[in-house]
mmCIF file of C-alpha atoms and ligand atoms in Angstrom:
data_model
loop_
_atom_site.group_PDB
_atom_site.id
_atom_site.type_symbol
_atom_site.label_atom_id
_atom_site.label_comp_id
_atom_site.label_asym_id
_atom_site.label_seq_id
_atom_site.Cartn_x
_atom_site.Cartn_y
_atom_site.Cartn_z
ATOM 1 C CA MET A 278 0.000 0.000 0.000
ATOM 2 C CA THR A 279 1.667 3.235 -1.100
ATOM 3 C CA GLY A 280 0.646 6.698 -2.116
ATOM 4 C CA ILE A 281 -1.614 7.628 0.768
ATOM 5 C CA ILE A 282 -2.649 11.255 1.240
ATOM 6 C CA ALA A 283 -3.628 12.156 4.795
ATOM 7 C CA PRO A 284 -4.775 15.774 5.144
ATOM 8 C CA SER A 285 -4.272 17.149 8.654
ATOM 9 C CA LEU A 286 -7.465 18.655 10.042
ATOM 10 C CA LEU A 287 -5.326 21.002 12.159
ATOM 11 C CA SER A 288 -5.587 23.603 9.392
ATOM 12 C CA CYS A 289 -9.307 23.186 8.702
ATOM 13 C CA ASP A 290 -12.110 25.529 9.756
ATOM 14 C CA PHE A 291 -13.184 23.910 13.039
ATOM 15 C CA ALA A 292 -16.432 25.884 13.099
ATOM 16 C CA ARG A 293 -17.434 23.891 9.993
ATOM 17 C CA LEU A 294 -15.870 20.572 10.940
ATOM 18 C CA ALA A 295 -18.454 18.232 9.376
ATOM 19 C CA GLU A 296 -18.479 20.197 6.115
ATOM 20 C CA GLU A 297 -14.692 20.263 6.000
ATOM 21 C CA ILE A 298 -14.537 16.477 6.481
ATOM 22 C CA ALA A 299 -17.105 15.907 3.726
ATOM 23 C CA ALA A 300 -15.231 18.255 1.408
ATOM 24 C CA ILE A 301 -11.816 16.735 2.004
ATOM 25 C CA GLU A 302 -13.153 13.200 1.529
ATOM 26 C CA ALA A 303 -14.871 14.210 -1.709
ATOM 27 C CA ALA A 304 -11.595 15.793 -2.805
ATOM 28 C CA GLY A 305 -9.796 12.448 -2.574
ATOM 29 C CA ALA A 306 -8.291 12.222 0.920
ATOM 30 C CA ASP A 307 -7.326 8.637 1.816
ATOM 31 C CA TRP A 308 -7.046 9.140 5.583
ATOM 32 C CA LEU A 309 -7.877 11.944 7.996
ATOM 33 C CA HIS A 310 -4.859 12.934 10.107
ATOM 34 C CA LEU A 311 -5.867 14.153 13.580
ATOM 35 C CA ASP A 312 -3.328 16.113 15.616
ATOM 36 C CA VAL A 313 -3.900 15.740 19.349
ATOM 37 C CA MET A 314 -1.800 18.170 21.422
ATOM 38 C CA ASP A 315 -1.721 18.570 25.187
ATOM 39 C CA GLY A 316 0.229 21.760 25.875
ATOM 40 C CA ARG A 317 2.940 19.682 27.562
ATOM 41 C CA PHE A 318 4.614 17.448 24.993
ATOM 42 C CA VAL A 319 4.155 20.330 22.553
ATOM 43 C CA PRO A 320 3.419 24.001 23.277
ATOM 44 C CA ASN A 321 -0.026 23.948 21.655
ATOM 45 C CA ILE A 322 -3.377 22.426 22.710
ATOM 46 C CA THR A 323 -5.885 21.079 20.193
ATOM 47 C CA PHE A 324 -8.606 18.504 20.891
ATOM 48 C CA GLY A 325 -9.229 15.174 22.553
ATOM 49 C CA MET A 326 -11.401 12.093 22.450
ATOM 50 C CA PRO A 327 -14.883 13.701 22.262
ATOM 51 C CA ILE A 328 -13.898 15.558 19.090
ATOM 52 C CA VAL A 329 -12.383 12.411 17.567
ATOM 53 C CA ALA A 330 -15.646 10.585 18.345
ATOM 54 C CA ALA A 331 -17.589 13.406 16.703
ATOM 55 C CA MET A 332 -15.394 13.223 13.600
ATOM 56 C CA LYS A 333 -15.904 9.457 13.455
ATOM 57 C CA LYS A 334 -19.660 9.998 13.141
ATOM 58 C CA VAL A 335 -19.297 12.048 9.970
ATOM 59 C CA SER A 336 -16.276 10.468 8.296
ATOM 60 C CA THR A 337 -15.922 7.435 6.059
ATOM 61 C CA LYS A 338 -12.101 7.341 5.921
ATOM 62 C CA PRO A 339 -9.590 5.859 8.372
ATOM 63 C CA LEU A 340 -8.838 8.198 11.279
ATOM 64 C CA ASP A 341 -5.081 8.553 11.765
ATOM 65 C CA THR A 342 -4.627 9.923 15.282
ATOM 66 C CA HIS A 343 -1.246 11.497 16.036
ATOM 67 C CA LEU A 344 -0.815 11.810 19.798
ATOM 68 C CA MET A 345 1.542 14.646 20.697
ATOM 69 C CA ILE A 346 0.946 14.155 24.399
ATOM 70 C CA VAL A 347 2.901 13.026 27.447
ATOM 71 C CA GLU A 348 2.024 9.621 28.961
ATOM 72 C CA PRO A 349 0.053 8.518 25.891
ATOM 73 C CA ASP A 350 -0.490 5.045 27.407
ATOM 74 C CA ARG A 351 -3.196 6.559 29.617
ATOM 75 C CA TYR A 352 -5.288 7.479 26.582
ATOM 76 C CA ILE A 353 -4.711 4.722 24.024
ATOM 77 C CA GLU A 354 -7.904 2.876 24.870
ATOM 78 C CA GLY A 355 -9.905 6.085 24.892
ATOM 79 C CA PHE A 356 -8.725 7.162 21.456
ATOM 80 C CA ALA A 357 -9.370 3.669 20.111
ATOM 81 C CA GLU A 358 -12.910 3.718 21.525
ATOM 82 C CA ALA A 359 -13.425 7.165 20.017
ATOM 83 C CA GLY A 360 -12.885 5.568 16.598
ATOM 84 C CA SER A 361 -9.187 5.976 15.758
ATOM 85 C CA ASP A 362 -8.122 3.408 13.179
ATOM 86 C CA TRP A 363 -4.462 4.330 13.585
ATOM 87 C CA ILE A 364 -2.877 5.572 16.809
ATOM 88 C CA THR A 365 0.617 7.041 16.735
ATOM 89 C CA VAL A 366 2.635 7.805 19.849
ATOM 90 C CA HIS A 367 5.926 9.690 20.081
ATOM 91 C CA ALA A 368 9.007 7.652 20.955
ATOM 92 C CA GLU A 369 10.142 10.619 23.094
ATOM 93 C CA ALA A 370 7.003 10.253 25.250
ATOM 94 C CA CYS A 371 7.236 6.468 25.749
ATOM 95 C CA PRO A 372 9.796 4.964 28.163
ATOM 96 C CA HIS A 373 8.348 1.534 27.341
ATOM 97 C CA LEU A 374 7.774 1.966 23.628
ATOM 98 C CA HIS A 375 7.368 -1.717 22.836
ATOM 99 C CA ARG A 376 4.644 -1.991 25.468
ATOM 100 C CA SER A 377 2.866 1.106 24.146
ATOM 101 C CA LEU A 378 2.811 -0.300 20.613
ATOM 102 C CA GLN A 379 1.470 -3.619 21.898
ATOM 103 C CA ALA A 380 -1.181 -1.719 23.844
ATOM 104 C CA ILE A 381 -2.301 0.040 20.648
ATOM 105 C CA ARG A 382 -2.497 -3.210 18.706
ATOM 106 C CA SER A 383 -4.437 -4.878 21.517
ATOM 107 C CA THR A 384 -7.264 -2.367 20.950
ATOM 108 C CA GLY A 385 -7.498 -3.454 17.311
ATOM 109 C CA ALA A 386 -6.032 -0.173 16.038
ATOM 110 C CA LYS A 387 -2.897 0.004 13.899
ATOM 111 C CA ALA A 388 0.168 1.120 15.818
ATOM 112 C CA GLY A 389 2.365 4.042 14.842
ATOM 113 C CA VAL A 390 5.479 5.594 16.315
ATOM 114 C CA SER A 391 6.660 9.134 15.605
ATOM 115 C CA LEU A 392 10.028 10.857 15.902
ATOM 116 C CA ASN A 393 10.777 14.550 16.347
ATOM 117 C CA PRO A 394 13.365 16.065 14.009
ATOM 118 C CA GLY A 395 15.999 15.925 16.761
ATOM 119 C CA THR A 396 15.477 12.241 17.583
ATOM 120 C CA SER A 397 17.592 9.571 15.931
ATOM 121 C CA LEU A 398 16.188 6.527 14.165
ATOM 122 C CA ASN A 399 18.069 4.525 16.795
ATOM 123 C CA ALA A 400 15.147 5.241 19.145
ATOM 124 C CA ILE A 401 12.865 2.973 17.093
ATOM 125 C CA GLU A 402 15.272 0.472 15.567
ATOM 126 C CA GLU A 403 14.297 -2.286 17.999
ATOM 127 C CA VAL A 404 10.538 -1.891 17.431
ATOM 128 C CA LEU A 405 10.443 -1.445 13.659
ATOM 129 C CA GLY A 406 8.936 -4.900 13.211
ATOM 130 C CA ASP A 407 6.323 -4.214 15.896
ATOM 131 C CA CYS A 408 4.597 -1.211 14.382
ATOM 132 C CA ASP A 409 2.459 -0.450 11.349
ATOM 133 C CA GLN A 410 3.569 3.122 10.678
ATOM 134 C CA VAL A 411 6.609 5.283 11.396
ATOM 135 C CA LEU A 412 5.761 8.986 11.313
ATOM 136 C CA ILE A 413 8.787 11.141 10.616
ATOM 137 C CA MET A 414 8.318 14.741 11.730
ATOM 138 C CA THR A 415 9.892 17.236 9.351
ATOM 139 C CA VAL A 416 8.946 20.185 11.568
ATOM 140 C CA ASN A 417 9.076 20.461 15.344
ATOM 141 C CA PRO A 418 5.545 19.393 16.247
ATOM 142 C CA GLY A 419 3.018 21.843 17.624
ATOM 143 C CA PHE A 420 1.856 24.025 14.768
ATOM 144 C CA GLY A 421 0.766 23.918 11.153
ATOM 145 C CA GLY A 422 2.377 25.967 8.420
ATOM 146 C CA GLN A 423 6.028 25.659 9.510
ATOM 147 C CA ASN A 424 9.004 25.281 7.183
ATOM 148 C CA PHE A 425 10.185 21.835 6.163
ATOM 149 C CA ILE A 426 13.438 20.736 7.859
ATOM 150 C CA GLU A 427 15.637 19.428 5.040
ATOM 151 C CA SER A 428 17.723 17.092 7.218
ATOM 152 C CA GLY A 429 14.598 14.946 7.467
ATOM 153 C CA LEU A 430 15.195 13.699 3.926
ATOM 154 C CA LYS A 431 18.301 11.731 4.825
ATOM 155 C CA LYS A 432 16.471 10.273 7.784
ATOM 156 C CA ILE A 433 13.559 9.134 5.599
ATOM 157 C CA ALA A 434 15.954 7.543 3.099
ATOM 158 C CA ARG A 435 17.836 5.727 5.871
ATOM 159 C CA LEU A 436 14.574 4.518 7.397
ATOM 160 C CA ARG A 437 13.487 3.252 3.950
ATOM 161 C CA ARG A 438 16.614 1.119 3.769
ATOM 162 C CA MET A 439 16.118 -0.205 7.319
ATOM 163 C CA ILE A 440 12.495 -1.141 6.615
ATOM 164 C CA ASP A 441 13.257 -2.776 3.287
ATOM 165 C CA GLU A 442 15.553 -5.190 5.113
ATOM 166 C CA LEU A 443 12.628 -6.494 7.204
ATOM 167 C CA PRO A 444 10.502 -9.452 6.097
ATOM 168 C CA SER A 445 7.667 -8.042 3.967
ATOM 169 C CA HIS A 446 4.918 -8.855 6.498
ATOM 170 C CA GLN A 447 6.704 -6.753 9.132
ATOM 171 C CA ARG A 448 7.287 -3.584 7.154
ATOM 172 C CA PRO A 449 5.670 -0.424 8.555
ATOM 173 C CA LEU A 450 4.553 2.427 6.324
ATOM 174 C CA ILE A 451 6.662 5.567 6.325
ATOM 175 C CA SER A 452 4.632 8.734 6.911
ATOM 176 C CA VAL A 453 6.037 12.219 6.678
ATOM 177 C CA ASP A 454 4.473 15.136 8.554
ATOM 178 C CA GLY A 455 5.375 18.827 8.480
ATOM 179 C CA GLY A 456 5.910 21.284 5.640
ATOM 180 C CA VAL A 457 4.835 18.775 2.983
ATOM 181 C CA LYS A 458 3.748 20.810 -0.075
ATOM 182 C CA PRO A 459 4.679 21.289 -3.730
ATOM 183 C CA GLY A 460 8.424 21.851 -3.711
ATOM 184 C CA THR A 461 9.143 19.492 -0.795
ATOM 185 C CA VAL A 462 6.763 16.639 -1.605
ATOM 186 C CA GLU A 463 8.825 15.430 -4.585
ATOM 187 C CA LYS A 464 11.909 15.021 -2.356
ATOM 188 C CA VAL A 465 9.888 13.366 0.409
ATOM 189 C CA VAL A 466 8.497 10.770 -1.996
ATOM 190 C CA ALA A 467 11.884 10.206 -3.650
ATOM 191 C CA ALA A 468 13.363 9.547 -0.186
ATOM 192 C CA GLY A 469 10.824 6.761 0.374
ATOM 193 C CA ALA A 470 7.613 8.065 1.959
ATOM 194 C CA ASP A 471 4.406 6.025 1.656
ATOM 195 C CA VAL A 472 2.048 8.442 3.412
ATOM 196 C CA LEU A 473 1.977 12.220 3.060
ATOM 197 C CA VAL A 474 0.485 14.264 5.888
ATOM 198 C CA ALA A 475 -0.340 17.801 4.825
ATOM 199 C CA GLY A 476 -2.253 20.496 6.678
ATOM 200 C CA SER A 477 -1.788 23.953 5.232
ATOM 201 C CA ALA A 478 -0.912 22.714 1.731
ATOM 202 C CA VAL A 479 -4.431 21.282 1.483
ATOM 203 C CA PHE A 480 -6.689 23.360 3.725
ATOM 204 C CA LYS A 481 -5.219 26.736 2.791
ATOM 205 C CA ALA A 482 -5.481 25.912 -0.921
ATOM 206 C CA PRO A 483 -8.442 27.337 -2.871
ATOM 207 C CA ASP A 484 -9.270 23.914 -4.348
ATOM 208 C CA TYR A 485 -8.873 20.834 -2.118
ATOM 209 C CA SER A 486 -9.120 18.350 -5.025
ATOM 210 C CA GLN A 487 -6.392 20.103 -6.932
ATOM 211 C CA ALA A 488 -4.149 20.320 -3.858
ATOM 212 C CA ILE A 489 -4.550 16.600 -3.130
ATOM 213 C CA ALA A 490 -4.013 15.662 -6.788
ATOM 214 C CA GLU A 491 -0.845 17.725 -6.848
ATOM 215 C CA LEU A 492 0.550 15.931 -3.787
ATOM 216 C CA ARG A 493 -0.469 12.564 -5.191
ATOM 217 C CA SER A 494 1.305 13.275 -8.483
ATOM 218 C CA ALA A 495 4.644 13.107 -6.611
ATOM 219 C CA PHE A 496 4.195 9.312 -6.412
ATOM 220 C CA PRO A 497 5.441 7.325 -9.398
HETATM 221 C C1 DX5 B 262 2.421 19.451 13.377
HETATM 222 C C2 DX5 B 262 1.365 18.412 13.053
HETATM 223 C C3 DX5 B 262 1.095 18.337 11.614
HETATM 224 C C4 DX5 B 262 0.606 19.621 11.012
HETATM 225 C C5 DX5 B 262 1.284 19.762 9.686
HETATM 226 O O1 DX5 B 262 2.719 19.420 14.719
HETATM 227 O O2 DX5 B 262 1.758 17.120 13.511
HETATM 228 O O3 DX5 B 262 0.256 17.245 11.272
HETATM 229 O O4 DX5 B 262 -0.776 19.702 10.829
HETATM 230 O O5 DX5 B 262 0.966 20.996 9.154
HETATM 231 P P1 DX5 B 262 1.630 21.509 7.786
HETATM 232 O O6 DX5 B 262 1.320 20.500 6.744
HETATM 233 O O7 DX5 B 262 0.949 22.822 7.585
HETATM 234 O O8 DX5 B 262 3.104 21.638 8.064
HETATM 235 ZN ZN1 ZN B 263 0.552 15.344 12.739
#
């Protein structure tokens, strides 16, 4: 499975949430990327489980929940019950990362692990075969609309090589999140990304379909 476009609702108009979800799905979104922030792991605060549950009611696509929170283990079950199909935790927030990934899978959700730009791939090397998605941050998490950090490209390419060495049934998807837009997306895909997360590049564009098609065209 490659070539997945996951618009981040962080940049949508929250006053028109249901309409925005309908519009982005009609425009060709494959997944909905939901950025949960707690004001502790990252400086910003967004939304929690009740909003995810509300989104679930009006969406038909997989919900890809990105937890930028401390002690995510406390909320895994809650976000799964709210309807998350994918739950991603940050390696930096998980002293027992293997256990956290198992906990996600035990809810029936797919398990993801994310890395900040300053965190080495070494932090996830031992759990690569135990997760379904690795989310590489190419901005420091917390806000939409930031500039892409170029050093992320080498990291994505190295991760691609590490994953390709695993048996095929154990290979997680590579997602890239932060500053993905025309101009960076080509490099991100060339480095080996499977999933593109994009907030401002989609929701600040005049035409969602065109913005999604443009991102998708980066895939071979
Ligand atoms: C950043 C979030 C991203 C964010 C990306 O902390 O994890 O998902 O929405 O926004 P853009 O695509 O605008 O960089
Ligand atoms: Zn995100």
